[in-house]
Amino acid sequence: MNIKDEIKALKEQKNAVILAHYYVADEIQEIADYVGDSFALSKTAATLPNPIIVYCGVSFMGESGCLLSPEKKVLMPDASADCPMAHMVTKADCPMAHMADRETIERMRETYEDLAVVCYINSTAEIKSWSDVSVTSANAVQIVRNLPNQNILFIPDQNLGRFIAAQVPEKNIILVNGYCPIHQNISPAEVQELKDAHPNAEVLVHPECPEAVTRLADYIGSTTGIIKHATESEKQEFIIGTEIGVLYELKKRNPDKTFYFPKTAPTCRDMKLITLEKVLHVLQTEENQASVDRAQAEAAGNTLTRMLELSK
Ligand code: 13P
Ligand code: SF4
């Protein structure tokens, strides 16, 4: 039996389900039961009946799976796959930031009576437990716009925060200095080079990109948003400003369209740690079970259930 058949057989035997983010390697997306962006995966994790979820993604995704489905076993194929941005709230990580450690957040709550602390889902359970609501790039604008609060502290992604602030100018959005190193590293010069070479191409980028890149874009949206836009567009060529893993779904849905990525291909090293061998290993051993500190679980889980309610 080849490894893909072994995974399938074991998955069926254990009534397990495999979730994968669009940024994992193609062969993982191929064997997954559900592939999606952070929002779609968290919605799916909350409703699946299976007792075991193999979560092909980084640790905040596994934690979210546990928070939304505490009765399930959430297995991480590589326990070290982590999102560097998810931890970016301390002085050490963001030396120039208005910091967003717990103390600062509490001080800010005193300064702004109606402050809502909104955290990107790409954050640890601890950071979620300090916050009022989580968002993903797919629902952040809608949720922030509809919150009754006028003052919003958005942590930890400054780029997504800036994008939200531009869409919701009527609110005071306070930012910190966190960022995704992969999207932050997308070079505006390389995107401009592609635009010059392919003047008919539409430019679709993720809101985690720096401002100099989003300024060059025709469309800014989540991973699912980019895939949907490219699929529905009449254009034939696209310049894509997000992690290279989305190419698998883009080509699957649009075999006749052409996609260009910056020559320094945006590649999330942590997402690429997931391999077929590791998926098989956790299915066999049930090792690497994701977990959340009990002291944080209730408050952190509330931010996710609130997100799901507010994005209905
Ligand atoms: P989305 O899945 O919301 O597009 O976010 C991208 C990302 O960086 C996930 O780690
Ligand atoms: Fe984190 Fe960026 Fe990797 Fe997503 S692509 S997991 S935000 S480092």
mmCIF file of C-alpha atoms and ligand atoms in Angstrom:
data_model
loop_
_atom_site.group_PDB
_atom_site.id
_atom_site.type_symbol
_atom_site.label_atom_id
_atom_site.label_comp_id
_atom_site.label_asym_id
_atom_site.label_seq_id
_atom_site.Cartn_x
_atom_site.Cartn_y
_atom_site.Cartn_z
ATOM 1 C CA MET A 1 0.000 0.000 0.000
ATOM 2 C CA ASN A 2 1.337 3.456 -0.760
ATOM 3 C CA ILE A 3 1.409 6.096 1.974
ATOM 4 C CA LYS A 4 -1.703 7.930 0.742
ATOM 5 C CA ASP A 5 -3.726 4.694 0.817
ATOM 6 C CA GLU A 6 -2.354 3.890 4.266
ATOM 7 C CA ILE A 7 -3.487 7.300 5.547
ATOM 8 C CA LYS A 8 -6.919 6.847 3.984
ATOM 9 C CA ALA A 9 -7.402 3.368 5.460
ATOM 10 C CA LEU A 10 -6.303 4.397 8.955
ATOM 11 C CA LYS A 11 -8.372 7.567 8.834
ATOM 12 C CA GLU A 12 -11.483 5.544 7.987
ATOM 13 C CA GLN A 13 -10.732 2.923 10.615
ATOM 14 C CA LYS A 14 -10.443 5.610 13.325
ATOM 15 C CA ASN A 15 -13.216 7.830 11.975
ATOM 16 C CA ALA A 16 -10.671 10.672 11.801
ATOM 17 C CA VAL A 17 -10.860 13.697 9.536
ATOM 18 C CA ILE A 18 -7.997 15.663 7.960
ATOM 19 C CA LEU A 19 -8.152 19.477 7.789
ATOM 20 C CA ALA A 20 -5.508 21.393 5.838
ATOM 21 C CA HIS A 21 -4.757 25.072 5.298
ATOM 22 C CA TYR A 22 -4.166 26.266 1.721
ATOM 23 C CA TYR A 23 -0.520 26.960 2.602
ATOM 24 C CA VAL A 24 0.516 23.338 3.272
ATOM 25 C CA ALA A 25 2.263 21.303 0.563
ATOM 26 C CA ASP A 26 0.234 20.116 -2.443
ATOM 27 C CA GLU A 27 0.300 16.426 -1.497
ATOM 28 C CA ILE A 28 -1.222 17.247 1.902
ATOM 29 C CA GLN A 29 -3.986 19.330 0.304
ATOM 30 C CA GLU A 30 -4.613 16.378 -2.009
ATOM 31 C CA ILE A 31 -5.325 13.903 0.821
ATOM 32 C CA ALA A 32 -7.216 16.306 3.100
ATOM 33 C CA ASP A 33 -10.978 16.015 3.648
ATOM 34 C CA TYR A 34 -11.298 19.783 3.990
ATOM 35 C CA VAL A 35 -8.915 22.438 2.669
ATOM 36 C CA GLY A 36 -9.580 26.052 3.537
ATOM 37 C CA ASP A 37 -8.460 29.346 4.985
ATOM 38 C CA SER A 38 -8.338 29.945 8.743
ATOM 39 C CA PHE A 39 -12.006 30.951 8.911
ATOM 40 C CA ALA A 40 -13.378 28.031 6.905
ATOM 41 C CA LEU A 41 -11.263 25.575 8.896
ATOM 42 C CA SER A 42 -12.356 26.922 12.270
ATOM 43 C CA LYS A 43 -16.022 26.792 11.223
ATOM 44 C CA THR A 44 -15.534 23.227 10.019
ATOM 45 C CA ALA A 45 -13.663 22.161 13.171
ATOM 46 C CA ALA A 46 -16.542 23.452 15.293
ATOM 47 C CA THR A 47 -19.142 21.256 13.604
ATOM 48 C CA LEU A 48 -17.440 17.994 12.585
ATOM 49 C CA PRO A 49 -18.768 14.825 14.203
ATOM 50 C CA ASN A 50 -15.445 12.908 14.033
ATOM 51 C CA PRO A 51 -13.688 12.148 17.344
ATOM 52 C CA ILE A 52 -10.208 12.769 15.844
ATOM 53 C CA ILE A 53 -9.108 15.786 13.798
ATOM 54 C CA VAL A 54 -5.693 15.770 12.117
ATOM 55 C CA TYR A 55 -4.997 19.481 11.711
ATOM 56 C CA CYS A 56 -2.460 20.156 8.947
ATOM 57 C CA GLY A 57 -1.449 23.660 9.899
ATOM 58 C CA VAL A 58 0.353 25.587 12.608
ATOM 59 C CA SER A 59 -0.169 25.503 16.371
ATOM 60 C CA PHE A 60 -2.693 28.349 16.745
ATOM 61 C CA MET A 61 -4.938 26.365 14.376
ATOM 62 C CA GLY A 62 -4.663 23.244 16.543
ATOM 63 C CA GLU A 63 -5.402 25.332 19.635
ATOM 64 C CA SER A 64 -8.443 26.814 17.908
ATOM 65 C CA GLY A 65 -9.589 23.287 17.054
ATOM 66 C CA CYS A 66 -9.329 22.324 20.756
ATOM 67 C CA LEU A 67 -11.115 25.477 21.898
ATOM 68 C CA LEU A 68 -13.990 24.971 19.480
ATOM 69 C CA SER A 69 -14.254 21.196 19.946
ATOM 70 C CA PRO A 70 -12.891 20.437 23.417
ATOM 71 C CA GLU A 71 -14.287 16.906 23.357
ATOM 72 C CA LYS A 72 -12.189 15.935 20.310
ATOM 73 C CA LYS A 73 -8.611 14.809 19.890
ATOM 74 C CA VAL A 74 -6.823 17.349 17.692
ATOM 75 C CA LEU A 75 -3.576 15.910 16.330
ATOM 76 C CA MET A 76 -0.780 18.077 14.901
ATOM 77 C CA PRO A 77 1.415 16.247 12.352
ATOM 78 C CA ASP A 78 4.375 18.446 13.360
ATOM 79 C CA ALA A 79 4.159 19.844 16.884
ATOM 80 C CA SER A 80 6.887 22.381 16.130
ATOM 81 C CA ALA A 81 4.978 24.005 13.215
ATOM 82 C CA ASP A 82 4.165 27.395 14.646
ATOM 83 C CA CYS A 83 3.245 30.860 13.410
ATOM 84 C CA PRO A 84 5.836 33.435 14.510
ATOM 85 C CA MET A 85 3.242 36.213 14.385
ATOM 86 C CA ALA A 86 1.011 34.363 16.849
ATOM 87 C CA HIS A 87 3.446 35.279 19.657
ATOM 88 C CA MET A 88 4.183 38.855 18.622
ATOM 89 C CA VAL A 89 2.958 40.853 21.531
ATOM 90 C CA THR A 90 5.961 41.281 23.759
ATOM 91 C CA LYS A 91 8.613 43.967 23.857
ATOM 92 C CA ALA A 92 11.219 41.522 22.612
ATOM 93 C CA ASP A 93 9.220 40.639 19.519
ATOM 94 C CA CYS A 94 8.045 44.128 18.698
ATOM 95 C CA PRO A 95 10.650 46.498 20.101
ATOM 96 C CA MET A 96 9.103 49.589 18.544
ATOM 97 C CA ALA A 97 5.503 48.698 19.230
ATOM 98 C CA HIS A 98 2.865 50.137 21.340
ATOM 99 C CA MET A 99 3.008 46.890 23.191
ATOM 100 C CA ALA A 100 0.121 44.565 23.650
ATOM 101 C CA ASP A 101 1.185 42.556 26.639
ATOM 102 C CA ARG A 102 -1.481 41.910 29.228
ATOM 103 C CA GLU A 103 -0.505 44.874 31.388
ATOM 104 C CA THR A 104 -0.671 47.313 28.488
ATOM 105 C CA ILE A 105 -4.031 45.957 27.430
ATOM 106 C CA GLU A 106 -5.408 46.444 30.918
ATOM 107 C CA ARG A 107 -4.055 49.998 31.011
ATOM 108 C CA MET A 108 -5.660 50.698 27.671
ATOM 109 C CA ARG A 109 -8.992 49.379 28.886
ATOM 110 C CA GLU A 110 -8.775 51.991 31.655
ATOM 111 C CA THR A 111 -7.943 54.754 29.163
ATOM 112 C CA TYR A 112 -10.685 53.857 26.684
ATOM 113 C CA GLU A 113 -13.801 52.839 28.540
ATOM 114 C CA ASP A 114 -15.405 51.164 25.543
ATOM 115 C CA LEU A 115 -12.230 49.486 24.221
ATOM 116 C CA ALA A 116 -12.711 46.232 22.291
ATOM 117 C CA VAL A 117 -9.594 44.094 22.074
ATOM 118 C CA VAL A 118 -9.786 42.304 18.735
ATOM 119 C CA CYS A 119 -7.221 39.618 18.074
ATOM 120 C CA TYR A 120 -6.341 38.034 14.786
ATOM 121 C CA ILE A 121 -6.946 34.285 14.964
ATOM 122 C CA ASN A 122 -3.193 33.968 14.248
ATOM 123 C CA SER A 123 -2.444 34.394 17.950
ATOM 124 C CA THR A 124 -1.808 32.116 20.913
ATOM 125 C CA ALA A 125 -4.641 30.969 23.183
ATOM 126 C CA GLU A 126 -3.106 33.179 25.876
ATOM 127 C CA ILE A 127 -3.443 36.298 23.717
ATOM 128 C CA LYS A 128 -6.985 35.255 22.803
ATOM 129 C CA SER A 129 -7.799 34.946 26.497
ATOM 130 C CA TRP A 130 -6.968 38.661 26.962
ATOM 131 C CA SER A 131 -9.189 39.657 24.028
ATOM 132 C CA ASP A 132 -12.885 40.225 23.413
ATOM 133 C CA VAL A 133 -13.236 38.693 19.980
ATOM 134 C CA SER A 134 -11.086 36.911 17.394
ATOM 135 C CA VAL A 135 -11.229 37.591 13.674
ATOM 136 C CA THR A 136 -9.685 36.091 10.552
ATOM 137 C CA SER A 137 -8.720 37.954 7.421
ATOM 138 C CA ALA A 138 -12.023 36.789 5.888
ATOM 139 C CA ASN A 139 -14.311 38.407 8.468
ATOM 140 C CA ALA A 140 -12.228 41.098 10.229
ATOM 141 C CA VAL A 141 -13.731 44.124 8.459
ATOM 142 C CA GLN A 142 -17.316 42.928 8.928
ATOM 143 C CA ILE A 143 -16.818 42.143 12.617
ATOM 144 C CA VAL A 144 -14.944 45.346 13.508
ATOM 145 C CA ARG A 145 -17.509 47.447 11.618
ATOM 146 C CA ASN A 146 -20.411 45.832 13.470
ATOM 147 C CA LEU A 147 -18.949 45.972 16.979
ATOM 148 C CA PRO A 148 -20.687 48.610 19.106
ATOM 149 C CA ASN A 149 -17.276 49.866 20.343
ATOM 150 C CA GLN A 150 -15.687 53.005 18.916
ATOM 151 C CA ASN A 151 -12.144 52.235 20.139
ATOM 152 C CA ILE A 152 -10.533 49.041 18.917
ATOM 153 C CA LEU A 153 -7.139 47.624 19.873
ATOM 154 C CA PHE A 154 -6.174 45.257 17.068
ATOM 155 C CA ILE A 155 -3.448 42.665 17.796
ATOM 156 C CA PRO A 156 -1.017 41.398 16.590
ATOM 157 C CA ASP A 157 -0.918 42.053 12.797
ATOM 158 C CA GLN A 158 -0.248 45.698 11.953
ATOM 159 C CA ASN A 159 -0.857 45.112 8.233
ATOM 160 C CA LEU A 160 -4.278 43.511 8.607
ATOM 161 C CA GLY A 161 -5.059 46.177 11.236
ATOM 162 C CA ARG A 162 -4.161 48.959 8.809
ATOM 163 C CA PHE A 163 -6.348 47.345 6.125
ATOM 164 C CA ILE A 164 -9.301 47.193 8.565
ATOM 165 C CA ALA A 165 -8.723 50.820 9.608
ATOM 166 C CA ALA A 166 -8.941 51.922 5.966
ATOM 167 C CA GLN A 167 -12.227 50.043 5.489
ATOM 168 C CA VAL A 168 -13.736 51.234 8.778
ATOM 169 C CA PRO A 169 -12.565 54.882 8.976
ATOM 170 C CA GLU A 170 -15.311 55.811 11.430
ATOM 171 C CA LYS A 171 -13.554 53.897 14.251
ATOM 172 C CA ASN A 172 -10.351 54.541 16.193
ATOM 173 C CA ILE A 173 -8.223 51.470 15.438
ATOM 174 C CA ILE A 174 -5.094 51.200 17.574
ATOM 175 C CA LEU A 175 -2.345 49.045 16.094
ATOM 176 C CA VAL A 176 0.696 47.188 17.404
ATOM 177 C CA ASN A 177 3.764 46.177 15.404
ATOM 178 C CA GLY A 178 3.249 42.457 14.786
ATOM 179 C CA TYR A 179 3.453 41.057 11.261
ATOM 180 C CA CYS A 180 3.637 37.830 9.303
ATOM 181 C CA PRO A 181 7.273 37.519 8.197
ATOM 182 C CA ILE A 182 6.238 35.737 5.000
ATOM 183 C CA HIS A 183 3.822 38.391 3.752
ATOM 184 C CA GLN A 184 5.942 41.229 5.155
ATOM 185 C CA ASN A 185 8.772 39.993 2.967
ATOM 186 C CA ILE A 186 6.794 40.274 -0.282
ATOM 187 C CA SER A 187 8.681 42.890 -2.230
ATOM 188 C CA PRO A 188 6.781 45.757 -3.876
ATOM 189 C CA ALA A 189 9.597 45.980 -6.451
ATOM 190 C CA GLU A 190 9.076 42.333 -7.411
ATOM 191 C CA VAL A 191 5.309 42.856 -7.687
ATOM 192 C CA GLN A 192 5.892 45.966 -9.819
ATOM 193 C CA GLU A 193 8.270 43.989 -12.017
ATOM 194 C CA LEU A 194 5.503 41.425 -12.611
ATOM 195 C CA LYS A 195 2.999 44.197 -13.354
ATOM 196 C CA ASP A 196 5.344 45.677 -15.950
ATOM 197 C CA ALA A 197 5.882 42.269 -17.563
ATOM 198 C CA HIS A 198 2.157 41.318 -17.495
ATOM 199 C CA PRO A 199 0.132 44.533 -17.846
ATOM 200 C CA ASN A 200 -3.160 42.646 -18.322
ATOM 201 C CA ALA A 201 -2.822 40.688 -15.111
ATOM 202 C CA GLU A 202 -4.981 41.464 -12.092
ATOM 203 C CA VAL A 203 -3.038 41.862 -8.821
ATOM 204 C CA LEU A 204 -4.591 39.965 -5.895
ATOM 205 C CA VAL A 205 -2.929 40.248 -2.484
ATOM 206 C CA HIS A 206 -3.490 39.246 1.128
ATOM 207 C CA PRO A 207 -4.078 41.996 3.737
ATOM 208 C CA GLU A 208 -1.071 40.665 5.709
ATOM 209 C CA CYS A 209 1.113 42.303 3.011
ATOM 210 C CA PRO A 210 2.827 45.630 3.725
ATOM 211 C CA GLU A 211 1.194 48.827 2.518
ATOM 212 C CA ALA A 212 3.639 49.293 -0.355
ATOM 213 C CA VAL A 213 2.348 45.987 -1.774
ATOM 214 C CA THR A 214 -1.383 46.492 -1.096
ATOM 215 C CA ARG A 215 -1.115 49.869 -2.896
ATOM 216 C CA LEU A 216 -0.259 47.962 -6.094
ATOM 217 C CA ALA A 217 -3.253 45.618 -5.793
ATOM 218 C CA ASP A 218 -6.562 45.439 -7.661
ATOM 219 C CA TYR A 219 -8.031 43.227 -4.949
ATOM 220 C CA ILE A 220 -7.090 42.680 -1.280
ATOM 221 C CA GLY A 221 -8.580 39.669 0.491
ATOM 222 C CA SER A 222 -8.136 36.515 2.508
ATOM 223 C CA THR A 223 -6.751 33.359 0.974
ATOM 224 C CA THR A 224 -10.264 32.172 0.129
ATOM 225 C CA GLY A 225 -11.114 35.645 -1.171
ATOM 226 C CA ILE A 226 -8.143 35.569 -3.551
ATOM 227 C CA ILE A 227 -9.080 32.108 -4.854
ATOM 228 C CA LYS A 228 -12.728 33.106 -5.298
ATOM 229 C CA HIS A 229 -11.833 36.385 -7.010
ATOM 230 C CA ALA A 230 -9.472 34.689 -9.473
ATOM 231 C CA THR A 231 -12.069 32.008 -10.218
ATOM 232 C CA GLU A 232 -14.886 34.463 -10.868
ATOM 233 C CA SER A 233 -12.817 37.062 -12.753
ATOM 234 C CA GLU A 234 -12.943 37.296 -16.538
ATOM 235 C CA LYS A 235 -9.199 37.997 -16.591
ATOM 236 C CA GLN A 236 -6.821 35.254 -17.655
ATOM 237 C CA GLU A 237 -3.664 36.297 -15.783
ATOM 238 C CA PHE A 238 -3.101 37.082 -12.114
ATOM 239 C CA ILE A 239 -0.239 38.299 -9.955
ATOM 240 C CA ILE A 240 -0.639 36.748 -6.523
ATOM 241 C CA GLY A 241 0.662 38.291 -3.295
ATOM 242 C CA THR A 242 0.317 35.545 -0.752
ATOM 243 C CA GLU A 243 1.847 32.213 0.261
ATOM 244 C CA ILE A 244 2.724 29.969 -2.691
ATOM 245 C CA GLY A 245 0.594 27.036 -1.411
ATOM 246 C CA VAL A 246 -2.581 28.679 -2.793
ATOM 247 C CA LEU A 247 -1.347 27.866 -6.296
ATOM 248 C CA TYR A 248 -2.574 24.272 -5.874
ATOM 249 C CA GLU A 249 -6.223 25.354 -5.435
ATOM 250 C CA LEU A 250 -5.920 28.209 -7.947
ATOM 251 C CA LYS A 251 -4.755 25.778 -10.674
ATOM 252 C CA LYS A 252 -7.259 23.110 -9.648
ATOM 253 C CA ARG A 253 -10.153 25.537 -10.078
ATOM 254 C CA ASN A 254 -8.665 27.460 -13.003
ATOM 255 C CA PRO A 255 -6.554 25.133 -15.143
ATOM 256 C CA ASP A 256 -6.586 27.560 -18.098
ATOM 257 C CA LYS A 257 -5.604 30.693 -16.197
ATOM 258 C CA THR A 258 -2.038 31.824 -15.469
ATOM 259 C CA PHE A 259 -0.715 32.802 -12.052
ATOM 260 C CA TYR A 260 2.493 34.698 -11.330
ATOM 261 C CA PHE A 261 4.159 34.893 -7.923
ATOM 262 C CA PRO A 262 6.990 37.240 -6.878
ATOM 263 C CA LYS A 263 10.341 35.682 -7.757
ATOM 264 C CA THR A 264 11.170 35.402 -4.064
ATOM 265 C CA ALA A 265 8.303 32.922 -3.703
ATOM 266 C CA PRO A 266 6.471 33.594 -0.409
ATOM 267 C CA THR A 267 6.902 30.300 1.439
ATOM 268 C CA CYS A 268 5.830 29.620 5.025
ATOM 269 C CA ARG A 269 8.466 27.305 6.390
ATOM 270 C CA ASP A 270 6.229 26.200 9.262
ATOM 271 C CA MET A 271 3.294 25.203 7.036
ATOM 272 C CA LYS A 272 5.721 23.240 4.865
ATOM 273 C CA LEU A 273 6.852 21.151 7.853
ATOM 274 C CA ILE A 274 3.750 18.989 7.407
ATOM 275 C CA THR A 275 4.546 15.830 5.425
ATOM 276 C CA LEU A 276 2.596 12.692 4.504
ATOM 277 C CA GLU A 277 4.879 10.653 6.785
ATOM 278 C CA LYS A 278 4.037 12.889 9.757
ATOM 279 C CA VAL A 279 0.295 12.705 9.006
ATOM 280 C CA LEU A 280 0.516 8.908 8.961
ATOM 281 C CA HIS A 281 2.593 8.895 12.154
ATOM 282 C CA VAL A 282 0.067 10.879 14.211
ATOM 283 C CA LEU A 283 -2.782 8.773 12.895
ATOM 284 C CA GLN A 284 -0.914 5.644 13.989
ATOM 285 C CA THR A 285 0.295 6.868 17.381
ATOM 286 C CA GLU A 286 -2.169 9.686 18.252
ATOM 287 C CA GLU A 287 0.862 11.664 19.425
ATOM 288 C CA ASN A 288 1.124 15.478 19.281
ATOM 289 C CA GLN A 289 -2.290 16.171 20.662
ATOM 290 C CA ALA A 290 -2.966 19.914 20.690
ATOM 291 C CA SER A 291 -3.981 21.330 24.050
ATOM 292 C CA VAL A 292 -4.772 24.629 25.732
ATOM 293 C CA ASP A 293 -3.949 25.660 29.288
ATOM 294 C CA ARG A 294 -7.159 25.175 31.282
ATOM 295 C CA ALA A 295 -6.817 28.610 32.862
ATOM 296 C CA GLN A 296 -7.007 30.227 29.404
ATOM 297 C CA ALA A 297 -9.447 27.906 27.669
ATOM 298 C CA GLU A 298 -12.761 29.482 28.598
ATOM 299 C CA ALA A 299 -11.853 33.097 27.817
ATOM 300 C CA ALA A 300 -9.924 32.133 24.664
ATOM 301 C CA GLY A 301 -12.748 29.888 23.452
ATOM 302 C CA ASN A 302 -15.251 32.712 23.975
ATOM 303 C CA THR A 303 -13.368 34.922 21.500
ATOM 304 C CA LEU A 304 -13.733 32.223 18.837
ATOM 305 C CA THR A 305 -17.391 31.436 19.474
ATOM 306 C CA ARG A 306 -18.096 35.167 19.432
ATOM 307 C CA MET A 307 -16.302 35.387 16.067
ATOM 308 C CA LEU A 308 -18.430 32.563 14.640
ATOM 309 C CA GLU A 309 -21.612 34.227 15.909
ATOM 310 C CA LEU A 310 -20.664 37.675 14.595
ATOM 311 C CA SER A 311 -19.795 36.377 11.137
ATOM 312 C CA LYS A 312 -23.113 34.620 10.481
HETATM 313 P P1 13P B 1 -6.133 33.271 6.033
HETATM 314 O O1 13P B 1 -6.216 31.798 6.162
HETATM 315 O O2 13P B 1 -7.150 33.964 6.877
HETATM 316 O O3 13P B 1 -6.151 33.755 4.628
HETATM 317 O O4 13P B 1 -4.740 33.733 6.706
HETATM 318 C C1 13P B 1 -3.548 33.479 6.118
HETATM 319 C C2 13P B 1 -2.526 32.988 7.020
HETATM 320 O O5 13P B 1 -1.469 33.547 7.102
HETATM 321 C C3 13P B 1 -2.770 31.799 7.800
HETATM 322 O O6 13P B 1 -1.664 31.504 8.532
HETATM 323 FE FE1 SF4 B 2 2.033 32.659 10.314
HETATM 324 FE FE2 SF4 B 2 2.537 33.937 8.088
HETATM 325 FE FE3 SF4 B 2 3.011 31.330 8.202
HETATM 326 FE FE4 SF4 B 2 0.482 32.258 8.178
HETATM 327 S S1 SF4 B 2 1.995 32.433 6.536
HETATM 328 S S2 SF4 B 2 1.329 30.690 9.513
HETATM 329 S S3 SF4 B 2 0.714 34.179 9.322
HETATM 330 S S4 SF4 B 2 4.045 32.932 9.373
#
